[in-house]
Coordinates of C-alpha atoms in Angstrom, one line a residue:
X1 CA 0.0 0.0 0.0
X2 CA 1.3 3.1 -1.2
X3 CA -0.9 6.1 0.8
X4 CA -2.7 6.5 4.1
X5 CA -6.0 5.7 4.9
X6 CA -8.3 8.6 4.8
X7 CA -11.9 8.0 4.4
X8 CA -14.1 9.2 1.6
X9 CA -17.4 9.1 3.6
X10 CA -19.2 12.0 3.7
X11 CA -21.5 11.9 7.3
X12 CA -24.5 13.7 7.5
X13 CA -26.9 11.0 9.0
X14 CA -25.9 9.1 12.3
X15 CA -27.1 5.8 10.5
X16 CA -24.2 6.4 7.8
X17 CA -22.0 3.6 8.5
X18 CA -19.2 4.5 11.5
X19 CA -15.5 5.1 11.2
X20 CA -13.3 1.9 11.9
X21 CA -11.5 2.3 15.1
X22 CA -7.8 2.9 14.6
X23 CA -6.3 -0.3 15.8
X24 CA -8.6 -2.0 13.3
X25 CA -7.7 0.4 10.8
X26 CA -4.7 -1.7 9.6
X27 CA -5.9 -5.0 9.4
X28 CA -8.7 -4.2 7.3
X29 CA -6.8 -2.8 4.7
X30 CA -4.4 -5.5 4.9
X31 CA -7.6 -7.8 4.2
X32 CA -8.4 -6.5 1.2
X33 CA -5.0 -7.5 -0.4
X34 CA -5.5 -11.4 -0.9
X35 CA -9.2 -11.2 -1.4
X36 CA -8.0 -8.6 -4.7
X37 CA -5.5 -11.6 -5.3
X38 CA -8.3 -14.2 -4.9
X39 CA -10.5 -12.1 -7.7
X40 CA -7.9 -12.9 -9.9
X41 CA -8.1 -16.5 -9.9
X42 CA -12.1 -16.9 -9.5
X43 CA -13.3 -13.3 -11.0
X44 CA -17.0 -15.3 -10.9
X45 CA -16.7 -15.8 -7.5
X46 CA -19.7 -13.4 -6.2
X47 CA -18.9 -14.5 -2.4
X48 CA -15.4 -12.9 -2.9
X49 CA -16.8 -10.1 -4.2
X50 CA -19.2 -9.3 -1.0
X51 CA -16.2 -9.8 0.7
X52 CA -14.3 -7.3 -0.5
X53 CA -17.5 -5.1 -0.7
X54 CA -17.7 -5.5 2.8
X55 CA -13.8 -4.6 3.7
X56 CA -14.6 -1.2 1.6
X57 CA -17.7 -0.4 3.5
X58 CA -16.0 -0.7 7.4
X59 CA -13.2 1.7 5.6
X60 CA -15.6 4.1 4.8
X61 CA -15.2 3.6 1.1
X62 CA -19.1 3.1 0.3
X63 CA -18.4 4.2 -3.6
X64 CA -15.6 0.9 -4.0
X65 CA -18.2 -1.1 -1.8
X66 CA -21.1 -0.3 -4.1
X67 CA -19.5 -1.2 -7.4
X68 CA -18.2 -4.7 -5.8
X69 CA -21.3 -4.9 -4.4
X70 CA -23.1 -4.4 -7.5
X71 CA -20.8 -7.2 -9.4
X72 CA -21.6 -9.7 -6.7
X73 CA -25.2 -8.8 -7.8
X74 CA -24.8 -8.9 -11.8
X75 CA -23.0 -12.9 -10.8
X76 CA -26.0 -13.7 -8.6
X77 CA -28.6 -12.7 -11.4
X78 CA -26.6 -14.9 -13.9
X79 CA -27.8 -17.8 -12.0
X80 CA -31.0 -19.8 -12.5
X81 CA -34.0 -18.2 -10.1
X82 CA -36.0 -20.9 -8.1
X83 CA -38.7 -21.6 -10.2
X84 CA -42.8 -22.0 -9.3
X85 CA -45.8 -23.6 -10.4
X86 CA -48.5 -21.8 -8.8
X87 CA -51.8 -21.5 -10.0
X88 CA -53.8 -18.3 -10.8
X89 CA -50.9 -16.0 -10.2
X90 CA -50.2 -17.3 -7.0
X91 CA -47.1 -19.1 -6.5
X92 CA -46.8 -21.8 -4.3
X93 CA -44.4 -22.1 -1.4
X94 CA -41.3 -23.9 -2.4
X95 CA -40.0 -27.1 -0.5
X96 CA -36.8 -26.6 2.0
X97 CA -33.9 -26.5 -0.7
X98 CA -31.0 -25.9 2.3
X99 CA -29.1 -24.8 -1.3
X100 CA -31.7 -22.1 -1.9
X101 CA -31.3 -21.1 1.7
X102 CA -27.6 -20.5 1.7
X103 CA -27.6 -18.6 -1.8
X104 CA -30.9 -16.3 0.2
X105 CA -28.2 -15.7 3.3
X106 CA -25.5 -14.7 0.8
X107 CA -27.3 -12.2 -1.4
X108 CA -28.8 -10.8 1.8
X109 CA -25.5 -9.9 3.0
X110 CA -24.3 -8.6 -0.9
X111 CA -27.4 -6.7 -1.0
X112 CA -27.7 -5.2 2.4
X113 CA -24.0 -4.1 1.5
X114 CA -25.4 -2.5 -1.4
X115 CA -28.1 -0.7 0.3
X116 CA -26.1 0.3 2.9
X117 CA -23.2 2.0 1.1
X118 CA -25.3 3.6 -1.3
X119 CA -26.9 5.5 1.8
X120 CA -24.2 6.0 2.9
X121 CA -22.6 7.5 -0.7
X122 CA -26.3 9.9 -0.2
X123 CA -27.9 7.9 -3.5
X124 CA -31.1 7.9 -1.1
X125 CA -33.2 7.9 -4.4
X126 CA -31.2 4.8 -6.0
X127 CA -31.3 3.2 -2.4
X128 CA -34.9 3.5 -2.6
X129 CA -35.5 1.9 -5.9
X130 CA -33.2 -1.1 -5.4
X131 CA -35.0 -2.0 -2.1
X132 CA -37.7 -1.6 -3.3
X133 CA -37.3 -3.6 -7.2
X134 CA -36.0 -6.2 -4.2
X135 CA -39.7 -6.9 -2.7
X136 CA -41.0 -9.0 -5.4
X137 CA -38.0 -10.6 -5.7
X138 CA -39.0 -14.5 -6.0
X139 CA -38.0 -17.0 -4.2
X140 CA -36.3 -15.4 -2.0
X141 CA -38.8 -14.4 0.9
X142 CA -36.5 -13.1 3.6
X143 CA -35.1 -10.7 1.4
X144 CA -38.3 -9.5 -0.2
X145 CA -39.7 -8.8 3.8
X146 CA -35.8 -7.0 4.7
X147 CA -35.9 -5.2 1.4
X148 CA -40.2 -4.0 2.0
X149 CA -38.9 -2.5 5.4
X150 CA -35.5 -0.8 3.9
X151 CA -38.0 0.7 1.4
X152 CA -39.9 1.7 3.3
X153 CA -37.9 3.3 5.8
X154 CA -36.1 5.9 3.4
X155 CA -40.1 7.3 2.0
X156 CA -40.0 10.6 4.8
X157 CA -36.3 11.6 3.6
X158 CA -37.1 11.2 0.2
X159 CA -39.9 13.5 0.4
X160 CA -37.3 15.7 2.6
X161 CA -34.8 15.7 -0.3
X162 CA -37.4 16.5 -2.8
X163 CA -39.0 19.2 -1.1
X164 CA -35.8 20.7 -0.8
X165 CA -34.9 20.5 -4.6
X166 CA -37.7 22.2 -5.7
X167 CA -37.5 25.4 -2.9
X168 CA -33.7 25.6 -4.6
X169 CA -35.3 26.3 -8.4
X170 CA -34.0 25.8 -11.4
X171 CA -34.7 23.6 -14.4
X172 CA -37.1 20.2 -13.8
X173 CA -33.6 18.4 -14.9
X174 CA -31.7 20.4 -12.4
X175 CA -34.2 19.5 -9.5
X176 CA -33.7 16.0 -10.6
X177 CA -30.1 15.8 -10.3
X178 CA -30.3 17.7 -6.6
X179 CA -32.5 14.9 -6.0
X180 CA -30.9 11.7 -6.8
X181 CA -27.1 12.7 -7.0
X182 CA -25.1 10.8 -4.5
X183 CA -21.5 12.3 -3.1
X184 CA -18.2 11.3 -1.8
X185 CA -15.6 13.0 -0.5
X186 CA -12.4 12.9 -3.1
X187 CA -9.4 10.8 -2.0
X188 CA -7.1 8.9 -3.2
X189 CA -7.0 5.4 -2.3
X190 CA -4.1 3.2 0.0
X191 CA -3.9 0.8 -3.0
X192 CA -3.1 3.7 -5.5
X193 CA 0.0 3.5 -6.5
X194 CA 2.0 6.9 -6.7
X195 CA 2.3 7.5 -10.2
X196 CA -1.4 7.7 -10.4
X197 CA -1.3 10.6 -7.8
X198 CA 1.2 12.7 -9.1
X199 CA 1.9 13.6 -12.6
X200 CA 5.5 11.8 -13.6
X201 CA 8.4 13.8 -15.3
X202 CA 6.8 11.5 -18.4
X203 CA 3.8 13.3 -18.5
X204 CA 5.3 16.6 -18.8
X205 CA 7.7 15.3 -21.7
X206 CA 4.6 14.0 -23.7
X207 CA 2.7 17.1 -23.4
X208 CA 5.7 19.7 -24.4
X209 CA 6.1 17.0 -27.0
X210 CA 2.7 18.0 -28.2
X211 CA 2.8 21.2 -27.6
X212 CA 5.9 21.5 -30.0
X213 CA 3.4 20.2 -32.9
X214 CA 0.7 23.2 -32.4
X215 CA 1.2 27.0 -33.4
X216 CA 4.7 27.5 -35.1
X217 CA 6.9 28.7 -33.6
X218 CA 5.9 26.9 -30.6
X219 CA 4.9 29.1 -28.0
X220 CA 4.0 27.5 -24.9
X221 CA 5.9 25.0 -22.7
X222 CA 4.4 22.8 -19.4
X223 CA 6.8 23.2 -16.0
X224 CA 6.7 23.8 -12.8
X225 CA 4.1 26.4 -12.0
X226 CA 4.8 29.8 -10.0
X227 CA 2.3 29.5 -7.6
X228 CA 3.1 28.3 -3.9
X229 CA 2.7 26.4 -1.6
X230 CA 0.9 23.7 -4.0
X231 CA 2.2 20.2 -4.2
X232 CA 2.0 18.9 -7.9
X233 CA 1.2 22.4 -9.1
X234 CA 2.6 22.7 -13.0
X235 CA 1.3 25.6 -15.5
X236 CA 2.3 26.8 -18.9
X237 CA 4.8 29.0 -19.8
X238 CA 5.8 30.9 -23.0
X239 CA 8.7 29.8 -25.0
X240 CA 9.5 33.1 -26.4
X241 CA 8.6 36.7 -26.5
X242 CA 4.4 36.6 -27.6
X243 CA 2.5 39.8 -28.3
X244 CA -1.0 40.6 -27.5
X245 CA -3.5 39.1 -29.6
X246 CA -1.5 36.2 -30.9
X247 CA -3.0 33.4 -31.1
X248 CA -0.9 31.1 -28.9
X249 CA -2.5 27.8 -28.9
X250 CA -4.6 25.2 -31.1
X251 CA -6.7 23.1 -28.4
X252 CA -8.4 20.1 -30.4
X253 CA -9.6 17.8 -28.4
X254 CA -10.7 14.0 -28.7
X255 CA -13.1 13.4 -26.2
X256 CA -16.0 16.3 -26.6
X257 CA -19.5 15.5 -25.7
X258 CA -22.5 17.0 -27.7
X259 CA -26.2 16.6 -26.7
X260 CA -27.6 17.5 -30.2
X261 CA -26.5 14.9 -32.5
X262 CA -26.2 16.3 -35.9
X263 CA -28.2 14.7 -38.2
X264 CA -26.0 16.2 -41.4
X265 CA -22.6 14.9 -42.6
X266 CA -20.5 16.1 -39.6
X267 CA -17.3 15.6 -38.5
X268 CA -17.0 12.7 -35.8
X269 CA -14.2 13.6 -34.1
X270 CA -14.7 17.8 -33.6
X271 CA -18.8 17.7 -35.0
X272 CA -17.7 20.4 -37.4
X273 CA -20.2 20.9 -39.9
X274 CA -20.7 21.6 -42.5
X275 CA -17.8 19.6 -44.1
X276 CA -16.5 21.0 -47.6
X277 CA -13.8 18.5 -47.7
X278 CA -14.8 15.3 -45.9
X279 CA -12.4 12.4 -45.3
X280 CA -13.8 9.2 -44.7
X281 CA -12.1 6.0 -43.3
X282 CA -12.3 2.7 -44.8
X283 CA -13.7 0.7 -41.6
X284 CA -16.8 2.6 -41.5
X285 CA -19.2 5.5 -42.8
X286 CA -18.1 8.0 -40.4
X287 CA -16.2 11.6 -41.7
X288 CA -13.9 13.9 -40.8
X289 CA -13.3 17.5 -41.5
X290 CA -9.4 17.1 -41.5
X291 CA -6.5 14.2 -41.8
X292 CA -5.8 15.9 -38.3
X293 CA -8.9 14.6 -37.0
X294 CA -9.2 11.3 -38.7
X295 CA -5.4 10.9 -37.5
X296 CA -6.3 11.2 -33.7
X297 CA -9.6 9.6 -33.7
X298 CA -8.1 6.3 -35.2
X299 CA -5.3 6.9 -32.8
X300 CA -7.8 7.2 -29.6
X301 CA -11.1 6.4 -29.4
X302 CA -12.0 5.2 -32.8
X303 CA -11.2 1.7 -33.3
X304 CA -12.9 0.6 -30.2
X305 CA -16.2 2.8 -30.8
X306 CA -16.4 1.9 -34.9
X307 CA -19.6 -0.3 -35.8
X308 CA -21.0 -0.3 -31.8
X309 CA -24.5 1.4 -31.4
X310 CA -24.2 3.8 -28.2
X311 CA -27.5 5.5 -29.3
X312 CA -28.8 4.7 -25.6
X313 CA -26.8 6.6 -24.2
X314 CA -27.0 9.5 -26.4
X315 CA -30.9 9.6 -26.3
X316 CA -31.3 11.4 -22.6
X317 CA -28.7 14.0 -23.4
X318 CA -30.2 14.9 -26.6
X319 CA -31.2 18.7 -26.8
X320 CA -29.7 19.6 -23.5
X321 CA -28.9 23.1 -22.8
X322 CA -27.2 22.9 -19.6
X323 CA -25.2 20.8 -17.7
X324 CA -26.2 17.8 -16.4
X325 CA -26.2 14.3 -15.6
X326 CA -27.1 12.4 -18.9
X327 CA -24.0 14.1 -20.7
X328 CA -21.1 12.5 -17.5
X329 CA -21.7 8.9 -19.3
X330 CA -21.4 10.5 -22.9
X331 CA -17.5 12.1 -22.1
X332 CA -17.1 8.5 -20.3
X333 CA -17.5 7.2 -23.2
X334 CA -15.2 8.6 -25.1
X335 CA -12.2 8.2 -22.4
X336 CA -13.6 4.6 -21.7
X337 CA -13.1 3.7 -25.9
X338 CA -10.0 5.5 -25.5
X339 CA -8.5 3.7 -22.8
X340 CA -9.9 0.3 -24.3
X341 CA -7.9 1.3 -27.7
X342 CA -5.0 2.1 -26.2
X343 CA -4.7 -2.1 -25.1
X344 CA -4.3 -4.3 -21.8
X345 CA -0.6 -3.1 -21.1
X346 CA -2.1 0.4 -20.9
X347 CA -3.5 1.0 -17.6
X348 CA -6.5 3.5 -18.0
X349 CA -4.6 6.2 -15.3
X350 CA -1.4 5.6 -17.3
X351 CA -3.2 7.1 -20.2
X352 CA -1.4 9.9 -21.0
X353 CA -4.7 12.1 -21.5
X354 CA -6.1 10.8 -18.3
X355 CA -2.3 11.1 -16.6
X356 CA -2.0 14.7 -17.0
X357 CA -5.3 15.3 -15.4
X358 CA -5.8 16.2 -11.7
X359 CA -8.4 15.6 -9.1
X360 CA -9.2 17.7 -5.8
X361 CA -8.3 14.7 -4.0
X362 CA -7.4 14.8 0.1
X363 CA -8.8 17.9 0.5
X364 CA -12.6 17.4 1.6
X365 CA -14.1 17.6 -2.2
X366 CA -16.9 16.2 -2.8
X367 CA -17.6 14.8 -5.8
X368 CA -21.1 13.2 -7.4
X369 CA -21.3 9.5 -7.6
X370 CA -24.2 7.3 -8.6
X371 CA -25.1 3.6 -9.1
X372 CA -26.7 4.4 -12.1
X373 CA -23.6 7.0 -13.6
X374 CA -20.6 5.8 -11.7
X375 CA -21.4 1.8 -12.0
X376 CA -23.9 0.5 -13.9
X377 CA -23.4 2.5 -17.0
X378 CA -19.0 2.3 -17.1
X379 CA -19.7 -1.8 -16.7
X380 CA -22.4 -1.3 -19.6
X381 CA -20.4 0.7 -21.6
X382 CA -17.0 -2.0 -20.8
X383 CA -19.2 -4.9 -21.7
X384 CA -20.2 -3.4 -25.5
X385 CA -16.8 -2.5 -25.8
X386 CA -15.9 -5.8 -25.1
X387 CA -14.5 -6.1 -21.8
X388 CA -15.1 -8.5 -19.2
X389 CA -15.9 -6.4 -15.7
X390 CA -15.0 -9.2 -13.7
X391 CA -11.8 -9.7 -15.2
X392 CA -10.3 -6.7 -16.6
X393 CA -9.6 -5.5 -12.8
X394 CA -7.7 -2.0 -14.2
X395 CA -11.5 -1.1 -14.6
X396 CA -12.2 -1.4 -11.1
X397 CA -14.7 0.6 -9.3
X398 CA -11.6 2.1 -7.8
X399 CA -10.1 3.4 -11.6
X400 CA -13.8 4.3 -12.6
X401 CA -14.5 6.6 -10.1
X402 CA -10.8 7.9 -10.1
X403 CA -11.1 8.5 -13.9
X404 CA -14.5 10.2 -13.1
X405 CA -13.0 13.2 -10.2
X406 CA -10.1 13.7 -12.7
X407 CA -12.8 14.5 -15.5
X408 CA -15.0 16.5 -13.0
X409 CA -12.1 18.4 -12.1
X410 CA -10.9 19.3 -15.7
X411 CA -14.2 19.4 -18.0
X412 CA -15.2 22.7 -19.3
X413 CA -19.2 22.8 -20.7
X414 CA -20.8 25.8 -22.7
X415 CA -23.9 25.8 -24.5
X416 CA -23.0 25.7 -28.1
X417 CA -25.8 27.0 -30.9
X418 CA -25.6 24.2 -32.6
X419 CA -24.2 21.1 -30.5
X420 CA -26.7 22.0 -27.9
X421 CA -24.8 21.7 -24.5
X422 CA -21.3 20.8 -24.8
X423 CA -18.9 18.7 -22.3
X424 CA -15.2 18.6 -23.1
X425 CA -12.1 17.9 -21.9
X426 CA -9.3 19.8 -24.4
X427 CA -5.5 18.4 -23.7
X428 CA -4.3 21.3 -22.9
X429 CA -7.0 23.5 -21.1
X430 CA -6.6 22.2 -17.7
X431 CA -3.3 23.1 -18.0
X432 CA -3.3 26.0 -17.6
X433 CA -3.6 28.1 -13.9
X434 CA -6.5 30.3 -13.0
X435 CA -5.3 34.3 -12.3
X436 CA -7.9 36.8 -11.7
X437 CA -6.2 38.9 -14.1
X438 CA -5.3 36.6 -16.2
X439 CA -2.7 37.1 -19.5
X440 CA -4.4 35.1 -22.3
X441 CA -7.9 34.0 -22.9
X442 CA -9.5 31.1 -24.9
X443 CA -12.2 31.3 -27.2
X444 CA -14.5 28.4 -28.3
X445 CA -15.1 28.2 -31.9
X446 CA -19.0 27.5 -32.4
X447 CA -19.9 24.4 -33.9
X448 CA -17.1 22.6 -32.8
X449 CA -14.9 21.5 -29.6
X450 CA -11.6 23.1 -30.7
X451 CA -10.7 25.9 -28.3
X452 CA -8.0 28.8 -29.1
X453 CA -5.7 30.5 -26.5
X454 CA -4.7 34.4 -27.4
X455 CA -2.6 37.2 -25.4
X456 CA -4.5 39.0 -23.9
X457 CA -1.0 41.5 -23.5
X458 CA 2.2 41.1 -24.1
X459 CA 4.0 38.3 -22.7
X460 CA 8.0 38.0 -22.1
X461 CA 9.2 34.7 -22.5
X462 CA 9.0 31.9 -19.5
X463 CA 6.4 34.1 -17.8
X464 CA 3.6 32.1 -16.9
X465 CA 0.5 32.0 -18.4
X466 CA -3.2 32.4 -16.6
X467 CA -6.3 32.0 -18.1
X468 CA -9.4 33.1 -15.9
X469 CA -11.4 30.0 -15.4
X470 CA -14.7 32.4 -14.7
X471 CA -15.5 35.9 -15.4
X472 CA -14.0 37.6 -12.0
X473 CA -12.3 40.1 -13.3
X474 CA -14.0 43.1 -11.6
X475 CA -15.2 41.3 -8.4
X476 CA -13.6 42.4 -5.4
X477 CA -11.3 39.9 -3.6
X478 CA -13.8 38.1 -1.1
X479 CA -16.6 37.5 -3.8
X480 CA -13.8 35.9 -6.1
X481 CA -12.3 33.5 -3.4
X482 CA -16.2 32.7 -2.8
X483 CA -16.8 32.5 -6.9
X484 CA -13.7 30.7 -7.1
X485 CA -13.9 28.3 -3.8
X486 CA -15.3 24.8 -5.9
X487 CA -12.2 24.8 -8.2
X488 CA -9.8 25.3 -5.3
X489 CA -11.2 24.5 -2.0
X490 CA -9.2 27.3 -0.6
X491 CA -8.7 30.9 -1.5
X492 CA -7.1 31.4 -4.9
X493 CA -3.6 31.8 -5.1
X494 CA -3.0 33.9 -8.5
X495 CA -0.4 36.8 -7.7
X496 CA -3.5 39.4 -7.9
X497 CA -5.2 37.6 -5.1
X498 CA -1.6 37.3 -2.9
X499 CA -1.2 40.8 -3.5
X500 CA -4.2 42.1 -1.9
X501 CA -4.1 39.3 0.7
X502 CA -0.9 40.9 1.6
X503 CA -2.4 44.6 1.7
X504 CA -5.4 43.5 3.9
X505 CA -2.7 41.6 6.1
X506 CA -0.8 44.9 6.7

């Protein structure tokens, strides 16, 4: 184990489940080890995956119990249900089967795992539904009678939570989302190892590889940022002299999210449209607007996506004008094919797009997570893309949801006139460092995903550069650290925001 336990639960109800005392702090997460070495030999094995489920829950990891959870429940369902022969709709009571009785005592325990952490990850909503889908399960009567109380025990907060949501406004989709979005507190995990929570001296190499390809001359360079006291904390710099309005930077990305899809010959990669020169591929029917973007797609995302129908997934994002929870699967997607291209000696946080990206991790952020968008939908998407869940252990719940707070952390959505809402992730974006008087500025061309940087003044060579990351510009200093406080989870640290610190201070 490569990190210290801290515990993602976020408490808010006393019946969340309690922390582990310290002294037993140790051996559980020395447990965990051989039952992960176990998985590997009997990935089918739904017992094993309870047990681990339930090793994740007593360390206060309810999002890593719920996904295990969850697989011990897909294995379960892939056996054959006790069957009846009752007449007019009623079935009649099955003999003793001590068989039937042992397999009822062990999804009891997977599911009341289940239930559990999902309260305790706040999916009150999903909690609710899964007991109660539970109740007529057949065949199983003890767990139809636990799963009628469980149901019904979580009605009044429901109608808590949803009275709530609707005295907050907003859209019918936004009230939705208050209402059945679960959250964890951001950490990264004892079994991480440290690569995957720092960005390596590799990383930086690939991007200024990159960013030696863009604008000519080149212009910008990744290092060490300026700003103090952060650990970890890179930023971009300028390779030579720029002047104000150069354009300084060519941001084309391959995993954009749209929720119109165009219905006329459209580039696949960027959605540009109308496309006077298309390029098409010989594997399938899609275009592109530009060998650039046919070049990246087949080098990403494409081969694993080409000929596989993800129209289900697209459906409940289409015409979207704001941000919100049907467009997170639709950028998964795209990292998820891009991860599964990229081959088994690939490990998804070893992707060098996924690499460079950071999460607010150990410092009390709370991130959404869901059965639904955090499980069920990453295993669905895996399993068309041809991945065995129980198997392929670098998709773990563990990788999922760490993939997930990196993409939180970095995405940047705008309502586009013609894609509808918009959900990207550009590679070089989340580079750069917020300043509340900031020295370039990017502009999103409409119609596509591709984002340009300019200079917003004249810029010396190896000065950093700062990008606002929201219009703050004129606020005085205690409405931007407020403004500012979800992307930092302390004040900002740009050199205008030091500078009056220091004034106030004296």
């Amino acid at each position: 184990m490569a990190r210290p336990w801290i515990p993602s639960l976020y408490r808010t109800h006393d019946v969340q489940t309690p922390a582990p005392s310290a002294e037993r702090v140790d051996g559980l997460l020395e447990a965990v080890d051989p039952i992960s070495t176990r998985l590997e030999a009997e990935p089918y094995n739904p017992a094993l995956w309870t047990e681990r489920a339930d090793l994740y829950l007593q360390l206060n990891y309810p999002e890593l119990a719920v996904g295990d959870a969850y697989r011990a429940r897909l294995l379960f369902e892939r056996s054959i249900p006790p069957s009846y022969d009752g007449t007019n709709g009623v079935p009649e009571v099955p003999t003793e089967d001590p068989n039937l009785e042992a397999e009822e005592d062990e999804r009891i325990k997977a599911y009341t795992i289940l239930g559990q952490a999902l309260y305790d990850c706040h999916c009150h909503w999903e909690c609710f539904e899964f007991w109660l889908g539970l109740t007529q399960e057949k065949g199983y009567p003890q767990l139809s009678r636990l799963a009628f109380t469980k149901a019904n025990a979580l009605k009044q907060l429901l109608a808590q939570k949803k009275q709530a949501a609707a005295l907050n406004g907003g859209s019918s989709q936004q009230q939705r989302d208050r209402l059945r979005d679960g959250s964890v507190v951001t950490v990264f995990y004892p079994w991480m190892e440290e690569r995957h929570c720092k960005r390596s001296f590799e990383v930086i190499q690939c991007v200024n590889e990159e960013l030696k390809g863009n604008v000519q001359p080149p212009a910008c360079r990744l290092g060490k940022s300026t700003l103090e006291p952060l650990e970890d904390m890179l930023g971009i710099f300028a390779t030579r002299r720029v002047t104000k309005g150069e354009c300084i930077l060519i941001d084309r990305t391959t995993t954009g999210a749209a929720s119109t899809p165009l219905t006329s010959p459209h580039c696949e990669n960027c959605y540009d449209a109308p496309l006077t020169t298309p390029i098409s591929v010989s594997c399938c029917g899609v275009l592109f607007c530009s060998a650039m973007c046919r070049d990246t797609a087949m080098q990403t995302y494409h081969r694993a996506l080409c000929g596989r129908d993800f129209s289900w997934l697209s459906a409940p994002a289409t015409s979207l004008r704001e941000n919100a929870s049907p467009m997170r699967p639709l950028l998964m997607l795209r990292f998820l094919a891009m991860c599964v291209s990229a081959g088994v000696d690939v490990h998804p946080l070893d992707h060098p797009l996924i690499a460079r990206l950071q999460p607010l991790a150990n410092v009390g952020h709370l991130d959404v997570f869901t059965l639904g968008g955090s499980v069920v939908t990453p295993i669905r998407i895996l399993s068309q893309l041809g991945v065995d869940v129980f198997k392929a252990h670098c998709f773990s719940t563990q990788v999922l949801h760490a993939i997930w707070c990196r993409l939180a952390n970095n995405k940047a959505g705008s309502y586009d006139p013609k894609l509808g809402f918009v959900d990207e992730i550009t590679p070089f974006l989340p580079l750069f460092n917020h300043s509340c008087e900031p020295n370039v500025e990017y502009q999103k061309e409409d119609g596509t995903t591709t984002i340009r940087f300019f200079a917003l003044r004249d810029i010396e060579q190896e000065e950093e550069m700062f990008d606002s990351y929201q219009d703050v510009e004129d606020l005085p200093r205690e409405e931007r650290v407020e403004r500012m406080w979800p992307w930092f989870e302390q004040p900002c640290l740009c050199p205008r925001c030091k500078k009056e610190e220091g004034a106030v201070d004296v």
